[in-house]
Amino acid sequence: MREWKLTAVLLLIVALGVAVFLSIRLANKAAVSGFGMFTESLTGQSDYLIRPKAGDIPNESLSILRRELGGIPLGLFPVFEISGTISGEETVLRVMGLDLVAMQNVANYSQGVAAPQSNARGDDSGPSFLERGDLVFSGMAFSEAREIAVGETFILVLGDRRIEVEMGGILPENPNLPSIPENLLLVDLPALQEMSGRIGVSRIEVRFPNGEFRKGIEEEAAAKLAEVAEANDWLLETPAQRKDSVTQMSAAFRLNLTILSGLALLVGTYLIMQAMEAAVIKRRAEMAVLRSLGVTPAEIRKTWLLEGLATGVIGSALGVMIGIGLAQGMVGAIGRTVNTLYYETTSNAIRPEPGEIAFSMGFGVLASLVAVLVPARDAAMTPPAQMMRQGSPGGGLVLLRKRWLGVVLVLIGWASAMLPPWISVSGSIVPVGGYLASVFVVVGGSILIGALFRPVAKLLKWLGQKGSALRNYTASHLAKPAGRHLLTAAGLAVAIGMSAAMGILVASFESTLTAWIGQILKADLYVSGGGASSVENRSTLTKDTWQRIEAMPGVEGADVLNQYRIMIDGKETVLGASDYNDDPSRTLKMIWLNPPADTSERNLLGPEGDIYPSWISESFSRRFSVGKGDSLELPTPVGVKELRVNGVYADYGNEAGMLVMHRSFTREWFGDDEVTQMALYLREGEDAERVAEAVRGEFPSLQVRTNARLREDSLRIFHQTFAVTYALEGIAVLIAVSGLGLALAGLLIERKSELTTLKSLGATRREIASGAMTEGLGIAVVGMAGGLSMSFVLGWILIDVINPQSFGWTLTYRVPWSMFMVLTIATLIAAGLVAYVVGYRNAEVKSDQED
Amino acid sequence: MKALQVSRLTKSYGSVPVLKGVSLELEGGERVALMGPSGSGKSTLLNCIGGIDRPDGGSIQVGDIQLEQLDEEGRCHLRRDTVSTVFQFFHLLPTLSVRENIEFPLRLQNIDSKERGERVTKLIEEVGIEKRAVAFPHELSGGEMQRVAIARALTIRPRLILADEPTGNLDSRTGESILDLLESLSDHYEIAMLVVTHSREVTRICSRVVEMRDGALLEEVTA
Ligand SMILES: Nc1ncnc2c1ncn2[C@@H]1O[C@H](COP(=O)(O)OP(=O)(O)O)[C@@H](O)[C@H]1O
Ligand SMILES: [Mg+2]
């Protein structure tokens, strides 16, 4: 007889595992690809991007480029991109300046702007929109979200400037292209330069002509472009390369997600295994008869493997459908996190890519097959019916009984933690040793925890001394754990171990971050340009603005910082130009990993000949493999400068790394006297909130935050980042407990004749259920103890191996005891409840025990 | 007082009647053999008396306990305190030692460990398995297992023992010694016994033999 319920459960498990796996991958991809895709499609398919290594490209570069290229007919489209916001809003906008005249000739784009401008005015004969400097264009989403219609005006905030602009038109959506991001505004390039007061462009997009003609010039043009870029110290990239380097910054975050999705599949595999085992046990009698009729073990095994395959295929197909739906829901959440942490992206509609679907399906089928290996072997071991009385085989993994193997694996894990990281071609760092170590520790630990059953049984027996027949009986089972006990405890331990290790990572991160924030946030007020959220798009305060703020009543002194995005060794990073106030007791104090001889600002001031002093953050040090005393080459608009690293400091705010110099040098090199951030120190007794109000009153476009508020914001972002982790942790525990339930059901079915004996001896159903509960709790205690022990080691690997290698952050090891307590209690309660219910259901034994 | 009074007991599985009005009485300490072909309803009758199955009609009284008035919990306590069962396939708990198996019903009764120890030690002697007290069931021979099962049935000093083919899985010599054991212990403790059997040998320890056919008892045959 088919156990249709069990089949349904199996299908559901596979489907959910695959769904979670696929949806995380799709949502992740969509959230990240949101960045590059729109830009690409907007300008048509650009073939190359030319970008500065630091600062902006001067306006003249366009004509230099034209001249150098001679007669080669390439389309050159300058793009100027900055961030801004709308007065009264917090959302960061990407404001993109394009040469609209040139763009009108580009197919994708001309449908965009040419059409709406006639809508805007209703007649085509009016003055060209290009003659007006206050027109902006957006997609439908922007206009609808803010209820700004064509022709209406609003205040656009760029850094410290407030500009009244008019909605010039709405760009129509093209069904073949990704939707236009809600946070994108288009402005004519000269107009945007005028508005922002910055002369220059962020990049020049290069487009080759189409068709036959292209072939003739392609090679020559590419070579020429490379030559011009080299000569001017510009960066030449294909859009794909560009996207890679932008998204690389969030690679670590995405890796985190990928690991979590893998975990979902792993846990799913384990559940399928438990459910399949239960199915094998249920059909044991049927198989025993088949065996006595001459069916071979190999044939039985094959049947089960086929069943696993069918379950995998059907379940995965279902999972793909659920996954696509889930991804749609998740993309927003992930996109927001990526936004806060790295760069602006838009939550695109997810695209169910065939490659991803095939990959997830393949994984689902593979997982089902792997999961059914053990049950299939168990099934094949069924003796012929005549032999059944001697008891059925134990089940589970033989591997789990080999303690020496556990010790060996843990040792190998320890050794692999010492391996250096692997550096990929694109420059991202993969801590292979750390991952290997985790796998070995998890597998080895799962084997070793079997040893805990005996002491737990002893304890139970001791507790059971005074009575409870069932507790004594349960202890006798735990003292000689069956394969199923070992497998179940191992599954629980892995889930608990991984969750708790994540907990250790998050707690260590949080306590380190809190301490760090406490130390570095010493000023009373923090001021930055409106709409500034990341260094991806600079948003600055002009000299006049920041000097006026510094001179405001109540303000005693200010530290200022100007951040530039720069490229070193082809990798993006940040140059921070700082200028501290004169009171050394009231200024930024770094946490030093390798301090300079003098930790005050003086250390950054005196150049030795042509070598300039600098400090670097830990991430910078790891990414570029430089340390104290090393020298560095910094690209600037006035040529390459040589720097010496005087010290390395801790920075948990940015994983791209930061290079700190004194602003007096960069001011000259970059030719600007603007700043991106100010830290204000107030006079004794001044009320921070009052001064903040005063600054806001005078400069409504600036973002002014008190010390407390900034701390709050930082921690909020932190918690937001790890929200996904917490959710998945809960799921892992839930699944492990379900696995416990399934396993226990299997054990009790197998012990049916014992249960009948218990009943004939007068044990009540409730007593049998509480016996099962004790057994479940026993397994859970072993799993918990093993899992928590494992988590200490995994936590160490995460914090001392994986994290420094992939993020470049040194964290202080911290165990979240209260979270562990909650985890332990919740798991034990859940395990106890599930076990009791399973026991109660299975204690309903029918009389006839002879057959 | 009578050890067992069964009257006009009926029971069907679905539409198939298995017990068709069975009446039977056992005096205190009396041993009765129940014979009959396979499928005639012997085990079903035993299950009803032990409170594992519920009859459709009729009444059962063990000592002064009226089974119809017991709920599920009450039936469990009946088996715990008053009625023991001995099986053809012994049904020892495989993870408990011989001693622990015998002790188990006393633990269910919440008897303190001192008294438990004394009673178990005495029984182990009485059934003659002193040497195997710390062994586990899978290490025992069939005869030894049945001795353990008998000791376990006796620990609670029941009023009635239900034995379902207790020698059915033993060779005849071992079966003989088990019968001797049952006889002497039931005499000694004055325990009534209803023994299901296919073997004429068993009837030698019984005062009466009743025969079951198709769910009904034939006239009694005196042994
Ligand atoms: N749980 C049950 N469900 C349905 N029929 C049963 C059940 N137990 C026993 N029977 C039927 O009841 C009849 C009597 O069985 P049983 O009492 O075991 O006979 P005996 O012990 O005399 O061999 C048989 O026909 C058997 O098939
Ligand atoms: Mg029978």
XYZ file of C-alpha atoms in Angstrom, chain A residues 220-668:
449
model
C 41.727 49.418 -34.141
C 39.265 51.353 -32.011
C 39.788 49.171 -28.974
C 43.554 49.524 -29.258
C 43.291 53.266 -29.700
C 40.975 53.615 -26.715
C 43.368 51.628 -24.551
C 46.200 53.857 -25.644
C 44.332 57.092 -24.902
C 43.164 55.788 -21.535
C 46.707 54.769 -20.642
C 48.100 58.145 -21.614
C 45.530 60.037 -19.537
C 45.609 57.604 -16.643
C 41.962 56.683 -17.138
C 40.389 53.345 -16.626
C 38.984 51.488 -19.637
C 36.433 48.800 -18.854
C 33.676 46.858 -20.554
C 30.283 47.236 -18.876
C 30.583 43.643 -17.686
C 33.875 44.368 -15.987
C 32.394 47.452 -14.460
C 29.473 45.570 -13.069
C 31.823 42.989 -11.622
C 33.902 45.542 -9.826
C 30.867 47.286 -8.416
C 29.158 44.152 -7.257
C 32.355 42.676 -5.938
C 32.017 44.898 -2.933
C 28.906 43.116 -1.876
C 30.352 39.725 -2.748
C 30.870 38.870 0.879
C 27.281 39.670 1.707
C 26.083 37.590 -1.191
C 28.394 34.768 -0.265
C 26.739 34.797 3.113
C 23.382 34.359 1.397
C 24.680 31.607 -0.840
C 25.968 29.700 2.161
C 22.606 30.099 3.814
C 20.820 28.792 0.740
C 23.186 25.839 0.672
C 22.338 25.247 4.294
C 18.654 25.130 3.392
C 19.387 22.364 0.935
C 21.596 20.475 3.361
C 18.939 20.541 6.024
C 16.375 19.525 3.407
C 18.535 16.542 2.462
C 18.668 15.500 6.076
C 14.903 15.742 6.409
C 14.336 13.704 3.268
C 16.673 11.096 4.671
C 14.701 10.898 7.922
C 11.363 10.771 6.116
C 12.618 8.088 3.730
C 13.882 6.062 6.683
C 10.454 6.277 8.234
C 8.965 5.059 4.945
C 11.387 2.125 4.839
C 10.416 1.117 8.353
C 6.743 1.331 7.599
C 7.134 -0.933 4.647
C 9.565 -3.305 6.330
C 7.078 -6.168 6.640
C 6.076 -5.864 3.011
C 9.725 -5.953 1.936
C 10.429 -8.917 4.203
C 7.766 -10.888 2.378
C 9.254 -9.865 -0.970
C 12.651 -11.006 0.248
C 11.335 -14.399 1.277
C 9.748 -14.707 -2.158
C 13.182 -14.311 -3.696
C 13.520 -10.592 -4.429
C 17.210 -9.648 -4.080
C 18.552 -6.866 -1.858
C 19.874 -5.110 -4.966
C 16.392 -5.013 -6.463
C 14.969 -3.559 -3.285
C 17.689 -0.944 -3.166
C 16.996 0.016 -6.771
C 13.305 0.494 -6.060
C 14.105 2.946 -3.293
C 16.658 4.829 -5.325
C 14.071 5.225 -8.064
C 11.609 6.454 -5.502
C 14.187 9.006 -4.357
C 14.764 10.089 -7.939
C 11.047 10.488 -8.626
C 10.580 12.425 -5.390
C 13.521 14.619 -6.308
C 12.246 15.392 -9.796
C 8.631 16.067 -8.873
C 9.502 17.897 -5.649
C 12.101 20.074 -7.338
C 9.696 21.015 -10.100
C 7.193 22.078 -7.466
C 9.971 23.875 -5.609
C 10.917 25.893 -8.667
C 7.378 27.210 -8.923
C 7.229 28.115 -5.242
C 10.757 29.517 -5.393
C 9.988 32.005 -8.137
C 7.104 33.324 -6.104
C 9.191 33.511 -2.935
C 12.006 35.285 -4.742
C 9.634 38.026 -5.769
C 8.856 38.640 -2.131
C 12.442 38.466 -1.009
C 14.026 40.663 -3.622
C 12.812 43.804 -1.916
C 14.297 42.882 1.442
C 17.647 41.869 0.034
C 17.748 44.877 -2.223
C 17.226 47.158 0.733
C 20.099 45.589 2.621
C 22.401 45.815 -0.354
C 21.342 49.429 -0.732
C 22.088 50.408 2.798
C 25.395 48.660 2.803
C 26.938 49.041 -0.575
C 25.423 51.057 -3.362
C 22.101 52.036 -4.755
C 20.296 49.368 -6.579
C 16.727 48.909 -7.565
C 14.605 45.967 -6.782
C 14.119 44.594 -10.214
C 11.480 42.131 -11.104
C 13.163 38.806 -10.687
C 14.006 36.932 -13.837
C 13.494 33.198 -13.663
C 16.680 32.363 -15.544
C 16.741 28.874 -17.065
C 20.301 28.382 -15.851
C 19.388 29.063 -12.243
C 16.298 26.907 -12.482
C 18.242 24.013 -13.943
C 20.905 24.438 -11.285
C 18.390 24.389 -8.435
C 16.501 21.458 -9.936
C 19.721 19.548 -10.370
C 20.662 20.258 -6.797
C 17.238 19.197 -5.559
C 17.370 15.902 -7.448
C 20.933 15.270 -6.324
C 20.038 16.027 -2.713
C 17.089 13.619 -2.882
C 19.303 10.897 -4.309
C 21.966 11.424 -1.681
C 19.299 11.468 0.990
C 17.857 8.163 -0.124
C 21.214 6.337 -0.130
C 21.106 5.422 3.543
C 17.424 4.410 3.640
C 17.876 2.384 0.446
C 20.737 0.490 2.024
C 18.644 -0.068 5.125
C 15.818 -1.372 2.995
C 18.164 -3.704 1.152
C 19.247 -5.109 4.512
C 15.706 -6.288 5.293
C 15.857 -9.987 6.115
C 13.337 -12.422 4.624
C 10.097 -12.625 6.557
C 11.103 -15.818 8.337
C 13.971 -13.978 10.003
C 12.025 -10.868 10.984
C 11.473 -12.004 14.556
C 15.120 -11.555 15.311
C 14.604 -7.846 14.986
C 15.196 -5.523 12.109
C 18.579 -3.955 11.389
C 19.510 -0.790 13.210
C 19.507 1.681 10.335
C 21.354 4.967 10.136
C 24.894 5.610 8.979
C 27.588 3.096 9.834
C 30.032 5.975 9.489
C 28.620 7.567 12.609
C 29.929 4.685 14.719
C 33.558 5.243 13.745
C 34.831 7.486 16.515
C 38.441 7.424 15.315
C 37.271 8.851 11.995
C 35.635 11.713 13.896
C 38.903 12.522 15.632
C 40.813 12.381 12.335
C 38.298 14.658 10.586
C 38.391 17.240 13.354
C 42.182 17.250 13.202
C 42.129 17.695 9.428
C 39.661 20.547 9.960
C 42.007 22.192 12.411
C 44.866 21.854 9.950
C 42.891 23.281 7.022
C 42.008 26.362 9.070
C 45.688 27.245 8.744
C 45.560 27.322 4.936
C 45.988 30.707 3.242
C 42.985 32.122 1.360
C 42.509 31.531 -2.337
C 42.491 34.652 -4.489
C 40.366 34.493 -7.611
C 41.203 36.025 -10.961
C 38.811 38.904 -10.372
C 40.602 39.633 -7.109
C 37.979 38.457 -4.666
C 39.310 36.545 -1.714
C 37.867 33.145 -0.907
C 38.767 31.705 2.484
C 38.900 28.118 1.239
C 40.745 26.844 4.302
C 38.072 28.261 6.584
C 35.236 26.651 4.654
C 37.023 23.313 4.466
C 37.721 23.484 8.176
C 34.027 24.114 8.877
C 32.973 21.117 6.819
C 35.489 18.807 8.488
C 34.589 20.021 11.947
C 30.878 19.593 11.269
C 31.247 16.063 9.901
C 33.841 15.006 12.474
C 31.857 16.559 15.301
C 28.692 14.766 14.164
C 30.502 11.468 14.549
C 32.014 12.318 17.911
C 28.818 13.415 19.610
C 27.619 9.798 19.572
C 29.847 9.394 22.617
C 27.504 11.650 24.572
C 24.644 9.154 24.562
C 26.123 7.007 27.301
C 26.558 9.785 29.896
C 23.108 11.165 29.075
C 21.632 7.684 29.553
C 23.541 7.281 32.820
C 22.178 10.575 34.038
C 18.652 9.532 33.100
C 19.033 6.191 34.790
C 20.245 7.927 37.876
C 17.284 10.288 37.747
C 15.018 7.304 37.141
C 16.282 5.451 40.228
C 13.301 6.380 42.312
C 10.630 5.042 40.083
C 9.419 5.850 36.611
C 9.630 2.542 34.828
C 9.457 4.247 31.448
C 12.321 6.602 32.139
C 14.487 3.678 33.092
C 13.417 1.848 29.972
C 14.135 4.900 27.780
C 17.560 5.292 29.343
C 18.312 1.701 28.405
C 17.595 2.589 24.767
C 19.748 5.694 24.857
C 22.602 3.769 26.425
C 22.776 1.647 23.290
C 21.913 4.198 20.621
C 20.673 2.788 17.334
C 21.969 4.211 14.058
C 18.826 6.274 13.936
C 19.608 7.890 17.288
C 23.074 8.813 16.104
C 21.848 10.204 12.803
C 19.143 12.274 14.456
C 21.438 13.704 17.102
C 23.970 14.487 14.388
C 21.320 16.317 12.355
C 20.280 18.348 15.370
C 23.873 19.081 16.284
C 24.647 20.358 12.796
C 21.612 22.645 12.758
C 22.244 23.911 16.276
C 25.980 24.147 15.674
C 25.605 26.262 12.564
C 22.921 28.495 14.057
C 24.866 29.024 17.239
C 28.073 29.702 15.316
C 26.224 32.360 13.339
C 25.054 33.685 16.684
C 28.639 33.879 17.909
C 29.640 35.711 14.747
C 26.823 38.211 15.036
C 27.426 38.767 18.759
C 31.152 39.211 18.244
C 30.459 41.562 15.391
C 27.955 43.509 17.402
C 30.085 43.893 20.501
C 33.141 44.842 18.466
C 31.096 47.275 16.445
C 29.504 48.819 19.508
C 32.873 49.285 21.162
C 34.269 50.720 17.961
C 31.390 53.102 17.456
C 31.677 54.149 21.081
C 35.309 54.989 20.596
C 35.212 56.723 17.244
C 31.956 58.608 17.610
C 33.159 61.238 20.034
C 31.771 64.346 18.399
C 28.414 65.871 19.293
C 27.012 66.380 15.824
C 27.602 64.847 12.423
C 26.827 66.673 9.225
C 26.773 65.286 5.694
C 25.313 66.236 2.350
C 21.655 65.446 1.728
C 21.245 62.144 0.012
C 24.688 60.914 0.877
C 24.545 57.297 1.817
C 27.580 55.664 0.398
C 30.773 56.646 -1.297
C 29.435 55.299 -4.559
C 27.955 58.691 -5.252
C 29.569 61.638 -3.605
C 27.485 64.344 -2.158
C 29.448 67.241 -0.833
C 29.397 70.433 1.229
C 31.045 73.410 -0.430
C 33.809 75.324 1.255
C 31.494 78.172 2.062
C 28.953 75.856 3.678
C 31.303 73.919 5.892
C 33.169 77.016 6.980
C 29.937 78.725 7.939
C 28.877 75.694 9.954
C 32.226 75.622 11.720
C 31.708 79.243 12.705
C 28.179 78.798 14.026
C 27.507 79.751 17.653
C 27.964 76.858 20.003
C 30.427 75.063 17.753
C 33.875 74.847 19.241
C 35.668 72.848 16.608
C 35.121 70.486 13.695
C 36.811 67.522 12.067
C 36.175 67.422 8.346
C 36.513 64.552 5.948
C 36.383 64.415 2.187
C 35.947 61.024 0.573
C 36.971 60.108 -2.950
C 36.378 56.897 -4.774
C 39.680 55.745 -6.198
C 41.056 52.796 -8.089
C 44.218 51.065 -6.950
C 45.468 47.910 -8.679
C 42.216 47.844 -10.624
C 40.193 47.570 -7.409
C 37.920 50.224 -6.034
C 38.545 51.716 -2.654
C 38.107 54.973 -0.780
C 40.471 57.831 -0.097
C 39.564 59.747 3.031
C 41.055 63.222 3.299
C 40.771 64.379 6.866
C 41.472 67.589 8.678
C 40.981 67.513 12.436
C 40.219 70.384 14.749
C 43.015 71.838 16.823
C 42.077 70.447 20.220
C 43.796 67.055 20.381
C 41.671 65.963 23.354
C 38.497 66.415 21.361
C 39.052 64.691 18.124
C 38.620 61.396 16.410
C 40.399 58.530 18.110
C 41.071 55.513 15.992
C 41.438 51.986 17.265
C 44.890 50.989 16.165
C 45.939 47.554 15.039
C 49.402 48.795 14.208
C 49.736 52.368 15.443
C 51.903 55.054 13.881
C 54.720 56.584 15.907
C 52.455 59.515 16.668
C 48.717 58.879 16.630
C 47.807 62.535 16.326
C 47.158 64.421 13.134
C 50.783 65.561 13.039
C 51.693 62.126 11.811
C 49.839 62.828 8.552
C 51.349 66.213 7.940
C 55.029 66.210 7.108
C 55.933 64.634 3.773
C 59.460 63.300 3.418
C 60.455 64.656 0.072
C 57.930 63.308 -2.399
C 56.615 60.623 -0.124
C 53.361 61.434 1.656
C 52.226 59.952 4.976
C 49.019 57.919 5.192
C 47.030 55.571 7.410
C 45.116 52.575 6.137
C 42.202 50.569 7.455
C 42.462 46.875 8.167
C 40.337 45.939 5.143
C 42.553 48.040 2.943
C 45.596 46.353 4.361
C 44.198 42.901 3.567
C 42.810 43.775 0.149
C 45.964 45.363 -1.128
C 48.426 43.374 0.964
C 50.187 46.384 2.408
C 51.126 47.106 5.987
C 52.813 49.673 8.145
C 56.026 50.942 6.577
C 55.058 49.878 3.038
C 54.693 52.354 0.223
C 51.742 52.828 -2.078
C 50.990 54.509 -5.390
C 47.963 56.756 -5.399
C 46.452 57.911 -8.707
C 45.336 61.542 -8.585
C 44.205 64.004 -11.255
C 47.719 65.488 -11.166
C 49.510 62.184 -11.531
C 50.593 59.301 -9.395
C 51.778 60.164 -5.868
C 53.836 57.968 -3.653
C 52.590 57.322 -0.120
C 54.030 55.666 2.925
C 51.775 53.727 5.295
C 52.368 54.913 8.846
C 49.687 52.943 10.648
C 46.832 50.469 10.334
C 43.523 51.080 12.124
C 40.337 49.093 12.670
C 37.334 50.060 10.556
C 34.133 48.058 10.532
C 32.237 50.587 8.506
C 33.444 49.627 5.090
C 34.815 46.491 3.577
C 36.279 48.163 0.499
C 38.998 49.590 2.716
C 40.013 53.191 3.300
C 43.204 55.131 2.852
C 43.508 58.215 5.051
C 45.591 61.284 4.219
C 45.647 64.855 5.302
C 43.268 67.071 3.385
C 45.929 69.714 2.818
C 47.476 67.491 0.132
C 44.371 66.178 -1.547
C 42.893 69.670 -1.728
C 45.619 70.584 -4.147
